[in-house]
mmCIF file with all atom_site columns, C-alpha atoms in Angstrom:
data_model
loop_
_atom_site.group_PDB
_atom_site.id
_atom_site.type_symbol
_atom_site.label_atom_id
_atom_site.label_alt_id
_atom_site.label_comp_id
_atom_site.label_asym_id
_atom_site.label_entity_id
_atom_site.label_seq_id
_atom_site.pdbx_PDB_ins_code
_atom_site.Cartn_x
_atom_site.Cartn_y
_atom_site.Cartn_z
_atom_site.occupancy
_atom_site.B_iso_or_equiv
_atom_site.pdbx_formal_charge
_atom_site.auth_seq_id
_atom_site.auth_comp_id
_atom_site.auth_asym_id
_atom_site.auth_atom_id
_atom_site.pdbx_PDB_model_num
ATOM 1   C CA . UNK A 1 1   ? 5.280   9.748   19.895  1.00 0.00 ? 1   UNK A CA 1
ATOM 2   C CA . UNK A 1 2   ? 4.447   10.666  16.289  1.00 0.00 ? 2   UNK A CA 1
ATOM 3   C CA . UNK A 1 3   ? 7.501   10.546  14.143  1.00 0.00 ? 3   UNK A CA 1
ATOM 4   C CA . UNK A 1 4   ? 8.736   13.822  12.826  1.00 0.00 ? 4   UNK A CA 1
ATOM 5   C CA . UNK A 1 5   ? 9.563   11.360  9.040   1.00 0.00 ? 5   UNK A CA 1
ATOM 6   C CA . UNK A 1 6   ? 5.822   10.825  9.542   1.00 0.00 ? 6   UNK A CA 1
ATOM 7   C CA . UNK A 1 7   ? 6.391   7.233   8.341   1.00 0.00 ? 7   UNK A CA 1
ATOM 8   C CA . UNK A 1 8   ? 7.851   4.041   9.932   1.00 0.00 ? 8   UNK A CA 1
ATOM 9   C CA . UNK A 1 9   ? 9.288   1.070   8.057   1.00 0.00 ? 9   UNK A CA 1
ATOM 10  C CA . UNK A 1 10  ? 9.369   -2.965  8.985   1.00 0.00 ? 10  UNK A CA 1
ATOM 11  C CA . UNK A 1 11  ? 11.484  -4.994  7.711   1.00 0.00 ? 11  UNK A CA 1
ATOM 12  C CA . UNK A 1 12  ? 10.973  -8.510  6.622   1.00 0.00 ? 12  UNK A CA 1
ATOM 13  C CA . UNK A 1 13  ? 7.207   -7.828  7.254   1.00 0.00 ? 13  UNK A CA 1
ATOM 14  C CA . UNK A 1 14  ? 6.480   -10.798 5.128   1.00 0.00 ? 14  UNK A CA 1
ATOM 15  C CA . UNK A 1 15  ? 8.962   -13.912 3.680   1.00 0.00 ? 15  UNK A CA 1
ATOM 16  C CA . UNK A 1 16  ? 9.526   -14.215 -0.024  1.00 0.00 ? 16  UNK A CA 1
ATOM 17  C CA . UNK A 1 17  ? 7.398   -17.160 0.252   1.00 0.00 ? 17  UNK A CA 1
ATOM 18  C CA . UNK A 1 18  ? 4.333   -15.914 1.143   1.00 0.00 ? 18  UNK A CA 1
ATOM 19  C CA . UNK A 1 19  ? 5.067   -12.791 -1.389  1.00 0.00 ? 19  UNK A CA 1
ATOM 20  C CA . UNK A 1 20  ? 5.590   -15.537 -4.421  1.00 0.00 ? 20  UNK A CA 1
ATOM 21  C CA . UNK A 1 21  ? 2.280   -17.380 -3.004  1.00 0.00 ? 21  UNK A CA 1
ATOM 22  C CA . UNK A 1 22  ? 0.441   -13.679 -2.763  1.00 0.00 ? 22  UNK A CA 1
ATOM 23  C CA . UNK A 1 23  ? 1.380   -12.902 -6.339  1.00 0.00 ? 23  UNK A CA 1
ATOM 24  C CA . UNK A 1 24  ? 0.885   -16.237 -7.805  1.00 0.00 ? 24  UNK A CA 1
ATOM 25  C CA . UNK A 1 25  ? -2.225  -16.435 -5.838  1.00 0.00 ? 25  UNK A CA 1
ATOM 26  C CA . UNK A 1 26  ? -4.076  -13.491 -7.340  1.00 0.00 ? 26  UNK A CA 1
ATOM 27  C CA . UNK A 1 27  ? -1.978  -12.245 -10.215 1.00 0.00 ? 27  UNK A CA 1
ATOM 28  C CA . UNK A 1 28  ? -5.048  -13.848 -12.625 1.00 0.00 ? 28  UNK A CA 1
ATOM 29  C CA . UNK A 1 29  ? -7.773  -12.055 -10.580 1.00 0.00 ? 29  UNK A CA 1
ATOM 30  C CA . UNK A 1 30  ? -6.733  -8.408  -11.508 1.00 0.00 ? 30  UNK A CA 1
ATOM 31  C CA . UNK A 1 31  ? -8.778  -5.818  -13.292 1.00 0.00 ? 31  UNK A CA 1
ATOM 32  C CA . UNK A 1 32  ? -7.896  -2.428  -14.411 1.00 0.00 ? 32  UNK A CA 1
ATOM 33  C CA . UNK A 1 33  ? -7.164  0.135   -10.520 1.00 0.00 ? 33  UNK A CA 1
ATOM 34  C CA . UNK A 1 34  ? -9.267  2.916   -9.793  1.00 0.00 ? 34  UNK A CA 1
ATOM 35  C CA . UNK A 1 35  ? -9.479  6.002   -8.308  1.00 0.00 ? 35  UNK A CA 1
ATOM 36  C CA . UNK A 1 36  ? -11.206 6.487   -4.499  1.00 0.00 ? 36  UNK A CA 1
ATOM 37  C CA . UNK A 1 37  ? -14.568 7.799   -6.567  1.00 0.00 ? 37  UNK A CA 1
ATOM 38  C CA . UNK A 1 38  ? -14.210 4.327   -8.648  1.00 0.00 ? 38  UNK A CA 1
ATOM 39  C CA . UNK A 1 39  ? -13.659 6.515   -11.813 1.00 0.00 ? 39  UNK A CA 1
ATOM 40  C CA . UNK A 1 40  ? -10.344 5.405   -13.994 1.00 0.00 ? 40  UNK A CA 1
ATOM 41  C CA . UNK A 1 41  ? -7.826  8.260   -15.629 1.00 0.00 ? 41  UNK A CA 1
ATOM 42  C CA . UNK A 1 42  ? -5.080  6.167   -16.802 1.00 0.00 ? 42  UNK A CA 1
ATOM 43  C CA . UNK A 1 43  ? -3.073  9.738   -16.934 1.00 0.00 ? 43  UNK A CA 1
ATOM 44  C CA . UNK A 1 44  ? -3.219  9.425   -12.759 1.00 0.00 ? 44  UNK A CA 1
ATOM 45  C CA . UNK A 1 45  ? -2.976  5.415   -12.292 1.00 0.00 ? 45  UNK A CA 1
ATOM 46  C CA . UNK A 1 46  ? -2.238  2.532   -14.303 1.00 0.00 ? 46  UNK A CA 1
ATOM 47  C CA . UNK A 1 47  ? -2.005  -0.829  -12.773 1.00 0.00 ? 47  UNK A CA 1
ATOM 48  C CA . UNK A 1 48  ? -3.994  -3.969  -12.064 1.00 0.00 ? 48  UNK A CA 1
ATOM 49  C CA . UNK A 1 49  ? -5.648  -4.391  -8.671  1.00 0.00 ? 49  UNK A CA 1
ATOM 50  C CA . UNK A 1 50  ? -7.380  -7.211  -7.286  1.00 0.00 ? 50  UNK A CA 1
ATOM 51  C CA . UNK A 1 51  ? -8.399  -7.350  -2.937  1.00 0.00 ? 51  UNK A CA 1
ATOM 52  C CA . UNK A 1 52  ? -8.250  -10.578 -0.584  1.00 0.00 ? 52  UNK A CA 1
ATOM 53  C CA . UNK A 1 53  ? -10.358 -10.273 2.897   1.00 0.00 ? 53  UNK A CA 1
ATOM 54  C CA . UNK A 1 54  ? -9.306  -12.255 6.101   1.00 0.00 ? 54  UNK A CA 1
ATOM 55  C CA . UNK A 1 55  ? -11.164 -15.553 4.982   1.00 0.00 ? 55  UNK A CA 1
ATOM 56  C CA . UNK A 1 56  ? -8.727  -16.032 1.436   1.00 0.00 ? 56  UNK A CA 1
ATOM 57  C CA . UNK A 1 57  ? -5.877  -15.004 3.375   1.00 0.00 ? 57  UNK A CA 1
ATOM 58  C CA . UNK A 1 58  ? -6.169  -15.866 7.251   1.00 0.00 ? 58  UNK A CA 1
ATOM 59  C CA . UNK A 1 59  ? -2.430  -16.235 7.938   1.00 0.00 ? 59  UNK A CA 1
ATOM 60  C CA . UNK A 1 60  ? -1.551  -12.709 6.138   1.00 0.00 ? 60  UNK A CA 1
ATOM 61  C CA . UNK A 1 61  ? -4.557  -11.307 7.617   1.00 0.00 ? 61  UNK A CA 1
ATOM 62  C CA . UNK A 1 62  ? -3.406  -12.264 11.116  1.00 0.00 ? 62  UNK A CA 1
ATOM 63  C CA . UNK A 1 63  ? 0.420   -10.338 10.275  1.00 0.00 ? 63  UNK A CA 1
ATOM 64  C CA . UNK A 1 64  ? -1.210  -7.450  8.662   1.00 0.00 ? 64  UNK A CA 1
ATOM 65  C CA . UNK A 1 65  ? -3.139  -7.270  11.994  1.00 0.00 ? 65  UNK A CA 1
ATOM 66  C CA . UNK A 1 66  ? -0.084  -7.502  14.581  1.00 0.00 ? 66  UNK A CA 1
ATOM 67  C CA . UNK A 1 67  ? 2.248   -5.621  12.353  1.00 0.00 ? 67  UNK A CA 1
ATOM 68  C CA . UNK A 1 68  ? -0.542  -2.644  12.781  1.00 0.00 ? 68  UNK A CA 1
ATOM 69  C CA . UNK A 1 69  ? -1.263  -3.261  16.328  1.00 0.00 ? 69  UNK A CA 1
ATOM 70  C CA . UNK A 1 70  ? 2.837   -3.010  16.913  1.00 0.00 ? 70  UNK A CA 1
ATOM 71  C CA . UNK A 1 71  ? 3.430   0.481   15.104  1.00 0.00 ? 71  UNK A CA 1
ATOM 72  C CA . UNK A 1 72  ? 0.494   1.977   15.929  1.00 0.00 ? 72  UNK A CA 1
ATOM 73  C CA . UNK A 1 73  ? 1.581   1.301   19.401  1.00 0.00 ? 73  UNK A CA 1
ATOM 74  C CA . UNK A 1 74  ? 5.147   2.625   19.413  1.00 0.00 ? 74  UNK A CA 1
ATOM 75  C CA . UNK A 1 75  ? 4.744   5.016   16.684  1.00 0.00 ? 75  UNK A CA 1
ATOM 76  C CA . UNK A 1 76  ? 1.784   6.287   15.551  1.00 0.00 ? 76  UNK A CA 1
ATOM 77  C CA . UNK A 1 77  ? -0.830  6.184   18.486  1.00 0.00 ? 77  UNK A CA 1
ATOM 78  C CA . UNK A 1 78  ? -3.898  6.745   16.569  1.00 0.00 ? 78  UNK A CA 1
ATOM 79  C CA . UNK A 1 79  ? -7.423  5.781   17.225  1.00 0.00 ? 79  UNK A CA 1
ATOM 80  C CA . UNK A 1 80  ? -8.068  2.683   14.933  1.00 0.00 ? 80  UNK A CA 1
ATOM 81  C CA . UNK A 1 81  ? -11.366 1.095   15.251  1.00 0.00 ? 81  UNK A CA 1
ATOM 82  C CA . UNK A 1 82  ? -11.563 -1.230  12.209  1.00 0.00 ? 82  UNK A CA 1
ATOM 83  C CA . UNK A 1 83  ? -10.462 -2.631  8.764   1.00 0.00 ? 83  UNK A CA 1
ATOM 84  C CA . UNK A 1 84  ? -13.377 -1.409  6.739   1.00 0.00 ? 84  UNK A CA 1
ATOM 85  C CA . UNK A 1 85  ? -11.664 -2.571  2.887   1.00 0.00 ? 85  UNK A CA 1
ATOM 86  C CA . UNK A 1 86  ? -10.628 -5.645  2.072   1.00 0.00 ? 86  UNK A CA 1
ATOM 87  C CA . UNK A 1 87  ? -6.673  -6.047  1.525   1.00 0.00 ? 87  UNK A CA 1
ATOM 88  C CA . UNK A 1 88  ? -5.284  -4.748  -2.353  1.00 0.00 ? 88  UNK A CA 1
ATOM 89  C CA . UNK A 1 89  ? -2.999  -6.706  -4.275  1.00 0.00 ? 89  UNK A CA 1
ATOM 90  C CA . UNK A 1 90  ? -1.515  -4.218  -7.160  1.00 0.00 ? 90  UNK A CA 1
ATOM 91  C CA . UNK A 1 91  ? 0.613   -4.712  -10.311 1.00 0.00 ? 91  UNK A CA 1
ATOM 92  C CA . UNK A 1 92  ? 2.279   -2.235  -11.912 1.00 0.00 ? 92  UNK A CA 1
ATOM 93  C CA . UNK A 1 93  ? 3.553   -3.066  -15.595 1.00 0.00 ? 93  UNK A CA 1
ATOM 94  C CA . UNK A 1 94  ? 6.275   -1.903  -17.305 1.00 0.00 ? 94  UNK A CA 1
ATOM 95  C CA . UNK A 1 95  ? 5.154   -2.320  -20.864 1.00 0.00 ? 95  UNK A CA 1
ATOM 96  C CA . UNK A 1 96  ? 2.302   -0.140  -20.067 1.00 0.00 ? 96  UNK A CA 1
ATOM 97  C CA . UNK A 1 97  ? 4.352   2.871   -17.573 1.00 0.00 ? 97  UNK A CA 1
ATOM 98  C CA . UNK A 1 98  ? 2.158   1.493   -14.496 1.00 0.00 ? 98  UNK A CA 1
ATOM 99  C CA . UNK A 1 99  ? 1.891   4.501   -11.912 1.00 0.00 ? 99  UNK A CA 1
ATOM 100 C CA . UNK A 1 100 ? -0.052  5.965   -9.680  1.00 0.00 ? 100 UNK A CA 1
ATOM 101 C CA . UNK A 1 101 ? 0.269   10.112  -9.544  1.00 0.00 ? 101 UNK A CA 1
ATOM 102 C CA . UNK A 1 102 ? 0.831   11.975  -6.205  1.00 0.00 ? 102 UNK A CA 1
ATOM 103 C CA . UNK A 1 103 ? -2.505  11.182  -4.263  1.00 0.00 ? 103 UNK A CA 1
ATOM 104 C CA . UNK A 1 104 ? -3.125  10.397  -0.461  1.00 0.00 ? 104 UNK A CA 1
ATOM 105 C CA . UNK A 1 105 ? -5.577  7.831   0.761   1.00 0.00 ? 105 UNK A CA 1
ATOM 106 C CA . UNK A 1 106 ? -8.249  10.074  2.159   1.00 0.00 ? 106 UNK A CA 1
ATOM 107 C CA . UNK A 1 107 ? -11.093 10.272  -0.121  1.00 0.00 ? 107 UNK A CA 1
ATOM 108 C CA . UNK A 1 108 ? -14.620 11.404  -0.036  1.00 0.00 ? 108 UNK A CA 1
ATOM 109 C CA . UNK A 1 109 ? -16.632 7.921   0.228   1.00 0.00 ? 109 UNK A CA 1
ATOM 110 C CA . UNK A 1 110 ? -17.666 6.772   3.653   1.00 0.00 ? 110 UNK A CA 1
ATOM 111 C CA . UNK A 1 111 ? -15.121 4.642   3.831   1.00 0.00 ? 111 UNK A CA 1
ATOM 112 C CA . UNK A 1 112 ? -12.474 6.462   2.487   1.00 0.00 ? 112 UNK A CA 1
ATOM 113 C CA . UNK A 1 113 ? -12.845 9.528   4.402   1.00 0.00 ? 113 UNK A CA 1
ATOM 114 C CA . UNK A 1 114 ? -12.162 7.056   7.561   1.00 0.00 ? 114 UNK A CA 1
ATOM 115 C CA . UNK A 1 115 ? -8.710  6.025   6.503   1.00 0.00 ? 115 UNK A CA 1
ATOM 116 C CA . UNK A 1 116 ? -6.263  6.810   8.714   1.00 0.00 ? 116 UNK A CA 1
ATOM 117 C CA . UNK A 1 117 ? -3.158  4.430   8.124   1.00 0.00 ? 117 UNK A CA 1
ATOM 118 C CA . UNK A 1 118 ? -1.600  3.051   5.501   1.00 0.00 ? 118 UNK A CA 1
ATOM 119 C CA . UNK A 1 119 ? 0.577   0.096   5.101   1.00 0.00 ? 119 UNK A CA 1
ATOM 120 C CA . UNK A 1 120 ? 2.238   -0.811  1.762   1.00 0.00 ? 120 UNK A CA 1
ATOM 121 C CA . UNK A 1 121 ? 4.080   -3.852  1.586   1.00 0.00 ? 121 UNK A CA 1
ATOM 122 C CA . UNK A 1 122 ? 6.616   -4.365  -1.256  1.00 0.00 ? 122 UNK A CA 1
ATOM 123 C CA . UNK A 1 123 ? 5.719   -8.201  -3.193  1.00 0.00 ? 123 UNK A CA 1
ATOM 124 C CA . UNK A 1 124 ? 8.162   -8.224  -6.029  1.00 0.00 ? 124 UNK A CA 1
ATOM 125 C CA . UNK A 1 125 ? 11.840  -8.455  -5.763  1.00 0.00 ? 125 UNK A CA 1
ATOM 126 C CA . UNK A 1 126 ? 13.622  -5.012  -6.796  1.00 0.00 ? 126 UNK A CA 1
ATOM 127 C CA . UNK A 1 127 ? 15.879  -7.172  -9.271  1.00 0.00 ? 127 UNK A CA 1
ATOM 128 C CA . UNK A 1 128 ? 12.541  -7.872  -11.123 1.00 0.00 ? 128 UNK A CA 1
ATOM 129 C CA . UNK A 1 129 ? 11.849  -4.065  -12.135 1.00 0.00 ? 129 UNK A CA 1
ATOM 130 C CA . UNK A 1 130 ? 12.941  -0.905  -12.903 1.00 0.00 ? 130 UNK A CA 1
ATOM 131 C CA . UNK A 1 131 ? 11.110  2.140   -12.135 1.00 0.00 ? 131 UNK A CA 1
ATOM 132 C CA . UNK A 1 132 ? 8.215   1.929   -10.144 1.00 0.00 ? 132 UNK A CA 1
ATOM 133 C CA . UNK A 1 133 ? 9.479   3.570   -6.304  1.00 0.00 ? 133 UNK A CA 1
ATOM 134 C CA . UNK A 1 134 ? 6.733   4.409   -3.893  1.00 0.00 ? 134 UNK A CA 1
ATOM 135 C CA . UNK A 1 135 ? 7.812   8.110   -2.841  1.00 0.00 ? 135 UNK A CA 1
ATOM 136 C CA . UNK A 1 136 ? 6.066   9.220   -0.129  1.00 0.00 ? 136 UNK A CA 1
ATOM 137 C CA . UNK A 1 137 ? 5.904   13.596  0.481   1.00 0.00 ? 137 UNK A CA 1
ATOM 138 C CA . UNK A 1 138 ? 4.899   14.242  3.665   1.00 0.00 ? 138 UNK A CA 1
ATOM 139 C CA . UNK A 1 139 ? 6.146   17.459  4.145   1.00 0.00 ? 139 UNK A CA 1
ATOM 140 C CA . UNK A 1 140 ? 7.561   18.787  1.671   1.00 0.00 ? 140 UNK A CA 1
ATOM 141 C CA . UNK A 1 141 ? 10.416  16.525  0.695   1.00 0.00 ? 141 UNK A CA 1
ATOM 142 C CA . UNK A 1 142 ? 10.253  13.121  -1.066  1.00 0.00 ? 142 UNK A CA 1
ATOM 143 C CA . UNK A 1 143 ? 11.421  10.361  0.214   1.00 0.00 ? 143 UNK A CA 1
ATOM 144 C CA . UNK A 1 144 ? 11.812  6.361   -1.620  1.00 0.00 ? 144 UNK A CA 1
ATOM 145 C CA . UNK A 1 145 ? 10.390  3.966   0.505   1.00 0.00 ? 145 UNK A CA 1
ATOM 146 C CA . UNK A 1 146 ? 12.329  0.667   0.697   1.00 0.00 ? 146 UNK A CA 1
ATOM 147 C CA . UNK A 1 147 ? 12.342  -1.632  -2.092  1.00 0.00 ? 147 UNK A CA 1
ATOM 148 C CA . UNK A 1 148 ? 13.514  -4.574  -0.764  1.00 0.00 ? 148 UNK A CA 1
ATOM 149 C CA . UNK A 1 149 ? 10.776  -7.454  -0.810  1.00 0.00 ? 149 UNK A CA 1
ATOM 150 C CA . UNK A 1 150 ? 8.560   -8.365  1.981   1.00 0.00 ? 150 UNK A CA 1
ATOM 151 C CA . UNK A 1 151 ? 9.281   -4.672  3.820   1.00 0.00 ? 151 UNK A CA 1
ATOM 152 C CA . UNK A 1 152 ? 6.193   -2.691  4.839   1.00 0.00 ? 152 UNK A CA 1
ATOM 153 C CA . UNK A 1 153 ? 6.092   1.320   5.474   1.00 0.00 ? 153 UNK A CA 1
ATOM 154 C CA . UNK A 1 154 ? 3.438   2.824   7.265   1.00 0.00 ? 154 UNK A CA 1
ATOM 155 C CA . UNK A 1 155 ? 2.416   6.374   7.070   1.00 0.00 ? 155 UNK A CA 1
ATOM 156 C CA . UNK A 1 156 ? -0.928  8.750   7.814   1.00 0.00 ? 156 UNK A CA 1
ATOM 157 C CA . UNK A 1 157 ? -3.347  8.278   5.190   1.00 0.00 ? 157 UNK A CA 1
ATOM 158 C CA . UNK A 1 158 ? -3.269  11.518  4.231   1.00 0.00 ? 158 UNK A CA 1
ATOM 159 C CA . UNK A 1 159 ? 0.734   11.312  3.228   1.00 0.00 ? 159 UNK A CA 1
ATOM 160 C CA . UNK A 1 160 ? 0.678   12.338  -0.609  1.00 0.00 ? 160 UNK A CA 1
ATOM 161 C CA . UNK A 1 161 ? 2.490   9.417   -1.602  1.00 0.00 ? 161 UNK A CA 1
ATOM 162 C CA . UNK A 1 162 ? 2.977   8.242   -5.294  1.00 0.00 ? 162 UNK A CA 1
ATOM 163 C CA . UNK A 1 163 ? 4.276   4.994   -7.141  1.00 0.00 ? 163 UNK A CA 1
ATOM 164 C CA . UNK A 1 164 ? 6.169   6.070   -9.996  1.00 0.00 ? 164 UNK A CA 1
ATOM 165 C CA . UNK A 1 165 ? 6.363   5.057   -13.565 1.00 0.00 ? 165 UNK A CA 1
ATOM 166 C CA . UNK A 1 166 ? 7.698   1.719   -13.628 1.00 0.00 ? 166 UNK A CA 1
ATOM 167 C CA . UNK A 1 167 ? 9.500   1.247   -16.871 1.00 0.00 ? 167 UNK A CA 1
ATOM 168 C CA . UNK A 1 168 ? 10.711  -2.755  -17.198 1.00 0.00 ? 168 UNK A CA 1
ATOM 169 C CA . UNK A 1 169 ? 9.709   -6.029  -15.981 1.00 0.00 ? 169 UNK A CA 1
ATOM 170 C CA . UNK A 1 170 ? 6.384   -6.524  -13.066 1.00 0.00 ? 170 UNK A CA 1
ATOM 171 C CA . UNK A 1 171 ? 6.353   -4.369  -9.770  1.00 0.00 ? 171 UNK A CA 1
ATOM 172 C CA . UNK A 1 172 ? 3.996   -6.035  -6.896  1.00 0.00 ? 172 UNK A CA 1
ATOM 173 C CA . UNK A 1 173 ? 2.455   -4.724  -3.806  1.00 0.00 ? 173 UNK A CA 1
ATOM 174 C CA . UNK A 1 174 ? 0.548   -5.331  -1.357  1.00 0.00 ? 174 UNK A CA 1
ATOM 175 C CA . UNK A 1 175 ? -1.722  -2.236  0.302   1.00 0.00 ? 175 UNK A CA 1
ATOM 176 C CA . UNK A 1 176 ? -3.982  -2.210  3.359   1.00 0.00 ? 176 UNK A CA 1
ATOM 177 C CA . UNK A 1 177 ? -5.735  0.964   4.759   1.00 0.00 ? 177 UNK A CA 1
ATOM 178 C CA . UNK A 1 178 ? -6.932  1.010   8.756   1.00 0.00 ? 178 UNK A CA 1
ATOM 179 C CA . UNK A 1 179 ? -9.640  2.862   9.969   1.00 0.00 ? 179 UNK A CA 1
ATOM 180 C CA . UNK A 1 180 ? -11.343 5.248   12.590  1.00 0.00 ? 180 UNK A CA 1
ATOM 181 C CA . UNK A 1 181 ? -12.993 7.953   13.337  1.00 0.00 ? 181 UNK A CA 1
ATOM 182 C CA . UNK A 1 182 ? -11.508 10.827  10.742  1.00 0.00 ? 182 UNK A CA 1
ATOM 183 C CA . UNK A 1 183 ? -8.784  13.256  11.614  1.00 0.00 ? 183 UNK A CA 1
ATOM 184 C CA . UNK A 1 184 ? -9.915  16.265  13.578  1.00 0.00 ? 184 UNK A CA 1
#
Protein backbone atom coordinates (compact mmCIF):
# COMPACT_ATOMS: atom_id res chain seq x y z
CA UNK A 1 0.00 0.00 0.00
CA UNK A 2 2.86 2.42 0.69
CA UNK A 3 3.84 4.25 -2.42
CA UNK A 4 7.21 3.44 -3.83
CA UNK A 5 7.33 7.95 -4.66
CA UNK A 6 6.80 7.85 -0.89
CA UNK A 7 4.53 10.90 -1.34
CA UNK A 8 0.93 11.43 -2.62
CA UNK A 9 -0.49 14.68 -3.99
CA UNK A 10 -4.33 16.24 -3.87
CA UNK A 11 -5.36 18.45 -5.93
CA UNK A 12 -7.58 21.36 -5.31
CA UNK A 13 -7.19 20.45 -1.56
CA UNK A 14 -8.36 23.90 -0.77
CA UNK A 15 -10.20 26.88 -3.16
CA UNK A 16 -8.35 30.08 -3.82
CA UNK A 17 -10.80 31.55 -1.56
CA UNK A 18 -10.14 30.10 1.47
CA UNK A 19 -6.17 30.38 0.53
CA UNK A 20 -6.70 34.44 0.04
CA UNK A 21 -8.85 34.34 3.46
CA UNK A 22 -5.87 32.01 5.15
CA UNK A 23 -3.23 34.49 4.08
CA UNK A 24 -5.09 37.61 4.67
CA UNK A 25 -6.22 36.11 7.84
CA UNK A 26 -2.86 35.64 9.52
CA UNK A 27 -0.29 37.28 7.29
CA UNK A 28 -0.06 40.17 10.35
CA UNK A 29 0.37 37.47 13.06
CA UNK A 30 3.83 36.13 11.84
CA UNK A 31 7.07 36.10 13.72
CA UNK A 32 10.44 35.06 12.66
CA UNK A 33 10.26 30.41 11.94
CA UNK A 34 12.22 28.21 13.94
CA UNK A 35 13.90 25.22 14.07
CA UNK A 36 12.20 21.83 15.89
CA UNK A 37 14.63 22.76 19.13
CA UNK A 38 12.97 26.46 18.85
CA UNK A 39 16.55 27.79 18.12
CA UNK A 40 16.72 30.21 14.79
CA UNK A 41 19.87 29.91 12.11
CA UNK A 42 18.69 32.07 9.42
CA UNK A 43 21.58 30.13 7.26
CA UNK A 44 18.93 26.89 7.54
CA UNK A 45 15.38 28.82 7.48
CA UNK A 46 14.14 32.12 6.81
CA UNK A 47 10.50 32.80 6.76
CA UNK A 48 7.63 34.03 8.90
CA UNK A 49 5.42 31.50 10.67
CA UNK A 50 2.41 31.99 12.56
CA UNK A 51 -0.15 28.51 13.71
CA UNK A 52 -4.14 28.44 13.77
CA UNK A 53 -5.79 25.42 15.96
CA UNK A 54 -9.30 23.94 15.09
CA UNK A 55 -11.26 26.75 17.05
CA UNK A 56 -9.74 29.93 14.53
CA UNK A 57 -10.16 27.75 11.70
CA UNK A 58 -13.07 25.08 12.14
CA UNK A 59 -13.96 24.73 8.44
CA UNK A 60 -10.09 24.17 7.36
CA UNK A 61 -9.64 22.15 10.35
CA UNK A 62 -12.49 19.84 9.34
CA UNK A 63 -10.63 19.42 5.42
CA UNK A 64 -7.26 19.08 6.87
CA UNK A 65 -8.93 16.25 8.89
CA UNK A 66 -10.76 14.27 5.93
CA UNK A 67 -8.07 15.01 3.45
CA UNK A 68 -5.74 12.95 6.13
CA UNK A 69 -8.24 10.40 6.98
CA UNK A 70 -8.58 9.78 2.89
CA UNK A 71 -4.72 9.25 2.10
CA UNK A 72 -3.82 7.71 4.99
CA UNK A 73 -6.43 5.26 4.03
CA UNK A 74 -5.53 4.49 0.42
CA UNK A 75 -1.99 5.35 0.64
CA UNK A 76 -0.15 5.54 3.51
CA UNK A 77 -1.79 3.20 6.21
CA UNK A 78 -0.07 4.45 9.19
CA UNK A 79 -1.06 4.46 12.78
CA UNK A 80 -2.24 8.12 13.48
CA UNK A 81 -3.55 8.77 16.85
CA UNK A 82 -3.69 12.60 17.06
CA UNK A 83 -2.91 16.22 15.92
CA UNK A 84 -0.60 17.18 18.72
CA UNK A 85 0.58 21.00 16.94
CA UNK A 86 -1.52 23.43 16.01
CA UNK A 87 -1.74 24.11 12.06
CA UNK A 88 1.48 26.54 10.51
CA UNK A 89 0.87 29.23 8.25
CA UNK A 90 4.49 30.16 6.58
CA UNK A 91 5.78 33.02 4.38
CA UNK A 92 8.64 32.91 2.57
CA UNK A 93 10.01 36.40 1.22
CA UNK A 94 11.81 37.13 -1.60
CA UNK A 95 13.57 40.28 -0.56
CA UNK A 96 15.04 38.38 2.22
CA UNK A 97 15.96 34.60 0.12
CA UNK A 98 13.18 32.88 2.46
CA UNK A 99 14.16 29.03 2.67
CA UNK A 100 14.18 26.37 4.62
CA UNK A 101 17.47 23.87 4.13
CA UNK A 102 17.04 20.07 3.58
CA UNK A 103 15.45 18.93 7.01
CA UNK A 104 12.66 16.28 7.77
CA UNK A 105 9.98 16.75 10.36
CA UNK A 106 11.15 14.32 12.98
CA UNK A 107 12.77 16.07 15.74
CA UNK A 108 13.82 15.35 19.22
CA UNK A 109 10.93 17.13 21.38
CA UNK A 110 8.08 14.99 22.56
CA UNK A 111 6.10 16.07 20.12
CA UNK A 112 8.23 16.13 17.36
CA UNK A 113 9.65 12.80 17.66
CA UNK A 114 5.78 11.64 17.17
CA UNK A 115 5.37 13.09 13.74
CA UNK A 116 4.62 10.83 11.32
CA UNK A 117 2.85 12.69 8.31
CA UNK A 118 3.15 15.62 6.73
CA UNK A 119 0.86 17.65 4.67
CA UNK A 120 1.95 20.91 2.95
CA UNK A 121 -0.53 22.80 1.23
CA UNK A 122 0.56 25.42 -1.36
CA UNK A 123 -1.42 29.21 -0.36
CA UNK A 124 0.07 31.54 -2.88
CA UNK A 125 -0.46 31.46 -6.54
CA UNK A 126 2.85 30.32 -8.49
CA UNK A 127 2.39 33.59 -10.73
CA UNK A 128 3.06 35.51 -7.42
CA UNK A 129 6.78 34.15 -6.92
CA UNK A 130 9.75 32.96 -8.17
CA UNK A 131 11.89 30.58 -6.44
CA UNK A 132 10.72 29.07 -3.48
CA UNK A 133 9.79 24.98 -4.70
CA UNK A 134 9.23 22.53 -1.92
CA UNK A 135 11.60 19.54 -3.13
CA UNK A 136 11.03 16.68 -1.35
CA UNK A 137 14.27 13.67 -1.35
CA UNK A 138 13.02 10.69 -0.28
CA UNK A 139 15.30 8.45 -1.65
CA UNK A 140 17.74 9.71 -3.19
CA UNK A 141 16.30 11.81 -5.98
CA UNK A 142 14.54 15.21 -5.72
CA UNK A 143 11.49 15.75 -6.74
CA UNK A 144 9.26 19.55 -7.01
CA UNK A 145 6.16 19.19 -5.43
CA UNK A 146 3.25 20.93 -7.22
CA UNK A 147 2.97 24.53 -7.22
CA UNK A 148 -0.25 25.14 -8.23
CA UNK A 149 -2.44 26.83 -5.37
CA UNK A 150 -4.67 25.07 -3.04
CA UNK A 151 -2.75 21.45 -3.86
CA UNK A 152 -1.56 19.47 -0.83
CA UNK A 153 1.36 16.64 -0.88
CA UNK A 154 1.69 14.31 1.76
CA UNK A 155 4.76 12.43 2.63
CA UNK A 156 6.44 10.46 5.89
CA UNK A 157 7.69 12.87 8.25
CA UNK A 158 10.88 11.79 8.00
CA UNK A 159 11.09 12.73 3.99
CA UNK A 160 14.13 15.28 3.89
CA UNK A 161 12.22 17.77 2.17
CA UNK A 162 13.36 21.47 1.62
CA UNK A 163 11.70 24.85 0.41
CA UNK A 164 14.12 26.57 -1.61
CA UNK A 165 15.34 30.07 -1.87
CA UNK A 166 12.58 32.04 -3.06
CA UNK A 167 13.96 34.96 -4.94
CA UNK A 168 10.82 37.53 -5.99
CA UNK A 169 7.50 38.42 -4.81
CA UNK A 170 5.59 36.32 -1.39
CA UNK A 171 5.46 32.39 -1.35
CA UNK A 172 2.57 30.99 1.16
CA UNK A 173 1.94 27.71 2.73
CA UNK A 174 0.14 26.06 4.74
CA UNK A 175 1.83 22.92 6.92
CA UNK A 176 0.21 20.40 9.27
CA UNK A 177 2.09 17.43 10.93
CA UNK A 178 -0.11 14.14 12.24
CA UNK A 179 0.84 12.08 14.90
CA UNK A 180 1.37 8.56 16.58
CA UNK A 181 3.24 6.39 18.13
CA UNK A 182 7.00 6.86 16.45
CA UNK A 183 8.34 4.75 13.66
CA UNK A 184 9.73 1.42 14.72
Amino acid sequence: MFPEEMYAIVPDALDSATCDRLITGFAHEMDDGGLVQGQTATHIRRSKITWFNEEQEPVVSRRIIDLVADVNRNVFDFMLTDFAEDAQIACYSGDQRGHYDWHSDVGASDVARRRKMTLVIQLSDPDEYEGGALQLNPAGHVFDAPMTRGTAIFFPSFVLHRVAPTTAGLRYSLTQWVHGNPFR
